[in-house]
CSV table of C-alpha atoms in Angstrom, one decimal:
chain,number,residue,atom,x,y,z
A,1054,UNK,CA,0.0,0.0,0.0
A,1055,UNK,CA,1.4,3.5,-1.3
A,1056,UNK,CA,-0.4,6.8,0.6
A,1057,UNK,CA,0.6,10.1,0.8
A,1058,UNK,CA,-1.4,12.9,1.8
A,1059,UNK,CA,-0.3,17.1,1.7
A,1060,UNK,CA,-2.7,19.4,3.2
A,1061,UNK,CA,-2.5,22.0,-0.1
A,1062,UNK,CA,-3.0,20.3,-3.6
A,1063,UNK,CA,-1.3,23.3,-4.4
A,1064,UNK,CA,2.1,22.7,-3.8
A,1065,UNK,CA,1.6,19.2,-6.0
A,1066,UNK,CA,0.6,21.5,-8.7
A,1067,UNK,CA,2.8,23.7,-8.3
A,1068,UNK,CA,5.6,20.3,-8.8
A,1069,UNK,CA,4.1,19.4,-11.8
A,1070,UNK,CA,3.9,22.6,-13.6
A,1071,UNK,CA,7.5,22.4,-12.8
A,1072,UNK,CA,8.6,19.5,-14.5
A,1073,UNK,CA,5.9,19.3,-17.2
A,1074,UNK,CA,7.4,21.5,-19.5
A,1075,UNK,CA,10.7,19.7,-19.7
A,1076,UNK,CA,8.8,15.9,-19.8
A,1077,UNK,CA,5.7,14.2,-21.2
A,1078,UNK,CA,5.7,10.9,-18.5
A,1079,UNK,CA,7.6,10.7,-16.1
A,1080,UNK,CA,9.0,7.6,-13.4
A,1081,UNK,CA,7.9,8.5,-9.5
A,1082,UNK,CA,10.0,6.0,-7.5
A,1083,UNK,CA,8.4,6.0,-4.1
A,1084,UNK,CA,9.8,4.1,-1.0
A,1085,UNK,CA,9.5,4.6,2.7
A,1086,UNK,CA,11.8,7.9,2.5
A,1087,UNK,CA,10.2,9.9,0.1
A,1088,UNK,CA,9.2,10.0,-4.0
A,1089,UNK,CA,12.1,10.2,-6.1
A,1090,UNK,CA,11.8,11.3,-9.6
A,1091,UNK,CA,14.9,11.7,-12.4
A,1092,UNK,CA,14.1,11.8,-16.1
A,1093,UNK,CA,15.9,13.7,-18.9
A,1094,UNK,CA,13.9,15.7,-21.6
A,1095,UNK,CA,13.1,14.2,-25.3
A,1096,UNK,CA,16.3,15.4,-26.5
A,1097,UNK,CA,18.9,14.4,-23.5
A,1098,UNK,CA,20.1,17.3,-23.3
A,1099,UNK,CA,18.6,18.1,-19.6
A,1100,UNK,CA,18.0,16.1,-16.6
A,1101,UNK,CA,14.9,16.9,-13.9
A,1102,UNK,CA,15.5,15.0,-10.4
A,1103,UNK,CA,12.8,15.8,-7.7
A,1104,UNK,CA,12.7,14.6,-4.5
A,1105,UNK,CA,10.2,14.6,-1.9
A,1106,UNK,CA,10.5,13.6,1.5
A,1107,UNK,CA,8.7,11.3,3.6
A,1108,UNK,CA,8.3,13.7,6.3
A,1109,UNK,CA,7.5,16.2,4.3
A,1110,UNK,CA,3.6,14.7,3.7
A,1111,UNK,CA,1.2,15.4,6.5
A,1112,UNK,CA,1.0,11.0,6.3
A,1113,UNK,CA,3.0,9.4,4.7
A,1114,UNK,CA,3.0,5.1,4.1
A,1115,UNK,CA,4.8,2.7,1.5
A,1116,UNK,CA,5.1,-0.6,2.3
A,1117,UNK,CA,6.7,-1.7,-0.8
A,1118,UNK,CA,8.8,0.1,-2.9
A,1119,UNK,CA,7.0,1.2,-5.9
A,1120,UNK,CA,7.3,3.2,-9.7
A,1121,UNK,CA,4.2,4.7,-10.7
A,1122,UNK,CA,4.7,6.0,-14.8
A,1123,UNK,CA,2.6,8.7,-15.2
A,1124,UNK,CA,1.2,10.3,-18.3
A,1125,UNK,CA,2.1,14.2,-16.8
A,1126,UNK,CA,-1.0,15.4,-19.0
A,1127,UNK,CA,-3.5,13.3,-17.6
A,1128,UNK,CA,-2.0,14.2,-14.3
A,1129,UNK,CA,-2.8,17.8,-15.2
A,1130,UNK,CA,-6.1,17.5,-16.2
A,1131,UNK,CA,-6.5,15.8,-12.8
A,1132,UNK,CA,-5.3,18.1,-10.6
A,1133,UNK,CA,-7.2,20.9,-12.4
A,1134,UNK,CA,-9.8,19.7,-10.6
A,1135,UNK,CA,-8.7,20.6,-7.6
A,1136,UNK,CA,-8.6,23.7,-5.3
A,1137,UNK,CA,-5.4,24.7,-4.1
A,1138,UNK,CA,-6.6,24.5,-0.2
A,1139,UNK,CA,-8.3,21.2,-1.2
A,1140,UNK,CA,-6.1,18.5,0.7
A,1141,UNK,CA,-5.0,15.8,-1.6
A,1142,UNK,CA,-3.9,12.2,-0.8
A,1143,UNK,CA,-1.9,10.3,-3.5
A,1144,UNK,CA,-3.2,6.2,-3.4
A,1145,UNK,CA,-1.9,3.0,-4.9
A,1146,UNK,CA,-2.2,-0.6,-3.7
A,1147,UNK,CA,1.0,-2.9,-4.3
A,1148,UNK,CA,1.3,-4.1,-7.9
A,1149,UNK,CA,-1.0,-1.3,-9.3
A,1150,UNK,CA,-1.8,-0.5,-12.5
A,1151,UNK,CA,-3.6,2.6,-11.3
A,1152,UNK,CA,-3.6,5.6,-8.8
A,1153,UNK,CA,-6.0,7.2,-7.1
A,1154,UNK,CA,-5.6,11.0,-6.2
A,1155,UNK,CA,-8.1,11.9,-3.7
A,1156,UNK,CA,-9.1,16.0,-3.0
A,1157,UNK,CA,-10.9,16.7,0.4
A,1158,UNK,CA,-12.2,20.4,0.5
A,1159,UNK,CA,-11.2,22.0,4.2
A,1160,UNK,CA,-14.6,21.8,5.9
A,1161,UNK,CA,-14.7,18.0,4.3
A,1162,UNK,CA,-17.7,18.9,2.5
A,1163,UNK,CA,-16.7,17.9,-1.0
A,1164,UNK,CA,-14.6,14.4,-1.6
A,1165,UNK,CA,-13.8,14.1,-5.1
A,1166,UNK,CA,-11.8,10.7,-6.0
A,1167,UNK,CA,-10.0,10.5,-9.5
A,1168,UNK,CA,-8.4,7.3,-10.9
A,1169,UNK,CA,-5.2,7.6,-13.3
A,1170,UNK,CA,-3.8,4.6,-15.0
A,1171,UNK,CA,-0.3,3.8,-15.1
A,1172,UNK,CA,2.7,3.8,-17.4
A,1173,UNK,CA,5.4,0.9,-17.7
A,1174,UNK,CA,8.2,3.6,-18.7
A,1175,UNK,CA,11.9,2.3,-19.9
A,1176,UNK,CA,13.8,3.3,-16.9
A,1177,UNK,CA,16.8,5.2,-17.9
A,1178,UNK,CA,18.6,6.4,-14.5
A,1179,UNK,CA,21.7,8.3,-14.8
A,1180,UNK,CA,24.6,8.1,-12.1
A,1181,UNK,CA,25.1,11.5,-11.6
A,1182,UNK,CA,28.6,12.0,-9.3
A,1183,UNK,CA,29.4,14.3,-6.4
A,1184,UNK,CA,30.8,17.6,-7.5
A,1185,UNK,CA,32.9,20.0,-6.4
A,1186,UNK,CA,31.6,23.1,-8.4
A,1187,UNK,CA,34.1,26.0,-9.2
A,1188,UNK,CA,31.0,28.3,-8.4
A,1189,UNK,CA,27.6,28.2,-6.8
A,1190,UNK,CA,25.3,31.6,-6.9
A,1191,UNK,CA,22.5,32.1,-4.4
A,1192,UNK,CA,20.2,34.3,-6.0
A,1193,UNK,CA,16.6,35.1,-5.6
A,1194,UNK,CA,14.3,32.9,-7.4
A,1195,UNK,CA,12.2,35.6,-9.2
A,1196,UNK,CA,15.3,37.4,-10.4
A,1197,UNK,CA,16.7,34.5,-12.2
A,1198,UNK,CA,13.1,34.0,-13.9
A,1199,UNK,CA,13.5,37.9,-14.9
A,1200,UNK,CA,16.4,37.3,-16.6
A,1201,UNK,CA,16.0,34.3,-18.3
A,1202,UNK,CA,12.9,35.8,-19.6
A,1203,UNK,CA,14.6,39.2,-20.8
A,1204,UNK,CA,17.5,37.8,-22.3
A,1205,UNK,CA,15.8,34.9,-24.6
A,1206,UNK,CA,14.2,37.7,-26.4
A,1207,UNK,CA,17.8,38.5,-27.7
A,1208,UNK,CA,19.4,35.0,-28.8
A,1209,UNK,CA,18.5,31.4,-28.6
A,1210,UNK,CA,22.0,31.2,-25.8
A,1211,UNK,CA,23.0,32.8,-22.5
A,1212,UNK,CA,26.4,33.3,-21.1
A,1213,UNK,CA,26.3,33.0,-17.9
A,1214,UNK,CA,30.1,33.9,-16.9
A,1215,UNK,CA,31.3,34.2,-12.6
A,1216,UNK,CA,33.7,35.8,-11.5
A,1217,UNK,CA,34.6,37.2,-7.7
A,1218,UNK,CA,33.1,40.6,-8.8
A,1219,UNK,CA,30.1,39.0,-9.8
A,1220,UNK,CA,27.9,37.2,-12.1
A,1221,UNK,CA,27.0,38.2,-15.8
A,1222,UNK,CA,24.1,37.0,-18.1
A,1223,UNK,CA,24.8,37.9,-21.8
A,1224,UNK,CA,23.0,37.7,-24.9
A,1225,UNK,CA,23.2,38.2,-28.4
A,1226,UNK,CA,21.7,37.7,-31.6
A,1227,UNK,CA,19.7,40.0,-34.8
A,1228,UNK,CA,18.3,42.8,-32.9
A,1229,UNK,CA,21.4,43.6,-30.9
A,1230,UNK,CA,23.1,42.4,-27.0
A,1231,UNK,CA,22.3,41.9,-23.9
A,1232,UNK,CA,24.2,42.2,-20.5
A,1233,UNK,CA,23.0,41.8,-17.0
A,1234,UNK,CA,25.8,42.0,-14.6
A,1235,UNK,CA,24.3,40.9,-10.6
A,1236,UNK,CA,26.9,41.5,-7.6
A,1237,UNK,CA,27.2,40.3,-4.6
A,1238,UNK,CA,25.0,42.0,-1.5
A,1239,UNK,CA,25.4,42.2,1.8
A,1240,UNK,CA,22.2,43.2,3.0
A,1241,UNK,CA,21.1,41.1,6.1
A,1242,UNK,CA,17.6,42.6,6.2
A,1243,UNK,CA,16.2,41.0,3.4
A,1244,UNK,CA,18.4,37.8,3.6
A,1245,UNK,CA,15.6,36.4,0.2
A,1246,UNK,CA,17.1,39.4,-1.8
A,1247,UNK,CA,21.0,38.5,-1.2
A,1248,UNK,CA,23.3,37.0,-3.7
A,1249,UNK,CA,26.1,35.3,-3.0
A,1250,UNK,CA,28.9,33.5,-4.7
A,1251,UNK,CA,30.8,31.0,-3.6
A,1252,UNK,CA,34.0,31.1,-6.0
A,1253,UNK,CA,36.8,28.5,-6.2
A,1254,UNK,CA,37.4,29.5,-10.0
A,1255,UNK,CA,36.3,31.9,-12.3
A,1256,UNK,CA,33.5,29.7,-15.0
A,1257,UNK,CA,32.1,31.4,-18.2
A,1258,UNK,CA,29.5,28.7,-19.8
A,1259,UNK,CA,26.6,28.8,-22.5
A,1260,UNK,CA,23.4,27.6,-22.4
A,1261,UNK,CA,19.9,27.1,-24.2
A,1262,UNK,CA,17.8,30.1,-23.3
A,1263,UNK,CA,14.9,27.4,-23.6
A,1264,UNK,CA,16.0,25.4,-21.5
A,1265,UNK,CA,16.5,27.9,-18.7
A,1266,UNK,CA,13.4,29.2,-18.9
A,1267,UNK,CA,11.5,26.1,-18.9
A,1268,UNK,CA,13.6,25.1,-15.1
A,1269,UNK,CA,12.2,28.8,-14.2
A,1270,UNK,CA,8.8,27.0,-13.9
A,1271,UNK,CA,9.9,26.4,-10.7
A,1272,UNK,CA,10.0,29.4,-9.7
A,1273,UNK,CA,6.7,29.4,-7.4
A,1274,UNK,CA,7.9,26.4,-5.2
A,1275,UNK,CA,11.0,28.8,-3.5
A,1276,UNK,CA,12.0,32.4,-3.0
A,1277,UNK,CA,15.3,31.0,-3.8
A,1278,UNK,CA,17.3,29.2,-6.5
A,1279,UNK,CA,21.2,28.5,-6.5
A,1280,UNK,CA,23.1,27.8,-9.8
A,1281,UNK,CA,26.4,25.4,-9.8
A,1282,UNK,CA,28.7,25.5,-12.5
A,1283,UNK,CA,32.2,24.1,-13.1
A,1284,UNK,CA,34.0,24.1,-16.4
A,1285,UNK,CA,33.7,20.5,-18.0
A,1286,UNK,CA,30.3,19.8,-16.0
A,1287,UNK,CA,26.4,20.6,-16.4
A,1288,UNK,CA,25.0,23.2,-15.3
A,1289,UNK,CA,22.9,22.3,-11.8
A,1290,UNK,CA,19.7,24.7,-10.9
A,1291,UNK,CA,18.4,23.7,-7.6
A,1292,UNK,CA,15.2,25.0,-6.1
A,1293,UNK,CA,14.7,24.1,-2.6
A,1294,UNK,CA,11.0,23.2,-1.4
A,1295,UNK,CA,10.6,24.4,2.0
A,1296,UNK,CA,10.2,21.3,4.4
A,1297,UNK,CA,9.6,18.8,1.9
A,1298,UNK,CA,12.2,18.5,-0.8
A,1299,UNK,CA,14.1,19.8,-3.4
A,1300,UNK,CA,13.6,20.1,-7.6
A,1301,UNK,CA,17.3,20.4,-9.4
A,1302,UNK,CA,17.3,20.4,-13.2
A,1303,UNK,CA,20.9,19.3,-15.3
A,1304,UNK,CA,21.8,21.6,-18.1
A,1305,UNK,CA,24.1,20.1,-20.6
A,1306,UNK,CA,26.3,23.5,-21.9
A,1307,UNK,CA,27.0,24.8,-25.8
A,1308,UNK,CA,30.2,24.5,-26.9
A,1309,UNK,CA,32.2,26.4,-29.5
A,1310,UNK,CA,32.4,24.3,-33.4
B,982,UNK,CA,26.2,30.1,-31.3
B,983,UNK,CA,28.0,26.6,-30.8
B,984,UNK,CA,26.9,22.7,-30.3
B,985,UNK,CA,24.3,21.5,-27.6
B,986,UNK,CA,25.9,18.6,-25.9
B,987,UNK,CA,23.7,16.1,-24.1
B,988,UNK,CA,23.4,14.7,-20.8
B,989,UNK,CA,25.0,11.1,-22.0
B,990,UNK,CA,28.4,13.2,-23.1
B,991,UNK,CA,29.0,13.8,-19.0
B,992,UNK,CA,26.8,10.9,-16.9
B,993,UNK,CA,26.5,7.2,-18.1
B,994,UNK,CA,23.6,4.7,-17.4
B,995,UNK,CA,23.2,2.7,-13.9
């Protein structure tokens, strides 16, 4: 028996408006420490993992491990039909071939009870090592949206280059170029508007403006976002979600002809 | 505005 149950359906929407841009289906590998997801888009080129903890749910219960393939559409339309506030409790017996996502309104007036069938997907898990990144950036969440945003309307790539000074988004392509130099701030009042580099070695790296922007999806699951980068690596954008998990998407970079 | 590399060119199958 697989249940898990958050008090706001919203956050689970909020998870799969952040991954459903980058994947059609997608693997949830649930066991009794959380739900693990990692799949890379159509073309390879990027990697989602997601990972939700255990304690994170308000209940939480799998007695067998268990992969549920899910068609991310159908799970769309699904949770369309619920209210944000609506709590919503994620069901499957052992050896399912379907799953049941239940929303209960706050007063409990209204249950509403949707079956989804389930996907056999080819697995395709990729050992992804430990790294030591040559830079991290802390940044606020909504500013690294802005910017992905701004600059894609200039060039199909972003520079993204760190140095100790700073960090600089460029663009370029018919209509002219773009810069956007961030630096570092100090300002301990409003720790969610700081950024911060930690810098072993200066990293200048391109990458798909399309991409980017689709990872920005995130956005609405954390005030903050932190972007690793070392020179022969991908590029890792991590989103933390406050007390239950974390979303981090893999950017393979351009390289020069 | 050079080649996209892919996630198999860094990370291998497990």
């Amino acid at each position: 028996m697989f249940e898990a149950r958050l008090v706001s359906s919203g956050t689970l929407k909020k998870v799969l408006d952040a991954i459903k841009d980058l994947l059609n289906e997608a693997s949830f590998d649930c066991s009794d420490t959380g739900i693990q997801l990692q799949a890379m888009d159509s073309s390879h080129v990027s990697l989602v993992s997601l990972s939700l903890r255990a304690d994170g749910f308000d209940k939480y219960r799998c007695d067998r491990n268990l992969t549920m393939g899910m068609n991310l559409a159908s799970m769309t339309k699904i949770l369309k039909c619920a209210n944000n506030d609506d709590t919503v409790t994620v069901k499957a017996q052992d050896d399912a071939d379907c799953v049941t996502f239940v929303f209960e309104s706050k007063k409990q007036e209204k249950i509403s009870d949707y079956e989804m069938k389930l996907m056999n997907l080819d697995q395709e898990h990729l050992g992804i090592p430990e790294t030591d990144f040559s830079c991290v950036i802390h940044m606020p969440s909504g500013e690294f949206s802005r910017i992905c945003r701004d600059l894609s309307q200039f060039g199909e790539s972003v520079i993204i280059s760190c140095t100790k000074e700073g960090v600089r988004f460029s663009s370029s392509g018919d209509i002219g170029s773009a810069n956007i130099k961030l630096a570092q701030t100090n300002n301990i009042d409003k720790e969610e508007e700081t950024v911060s580099i930690d810098l072993q070695e200066p990293v200048t790296l391109t990458f798909a403006c399309q991409y980017l922007n689709s990872f920005t999806k995130a956005t609405p699951l954390s005030n903050r976002v932190s972007l690793s980068m070392s020179a022969n690596v991908p590029l890792v954008v991590e989103y933390e979600i406050p007390d239950l998990g974390h979303i981090r998407y893999y950017l393979a970079p351009k390289i020069e002809e | 505005n050079g080649s996209q590399l892919g996630m198999s060119d860094y990370y291998v199958l497990i």
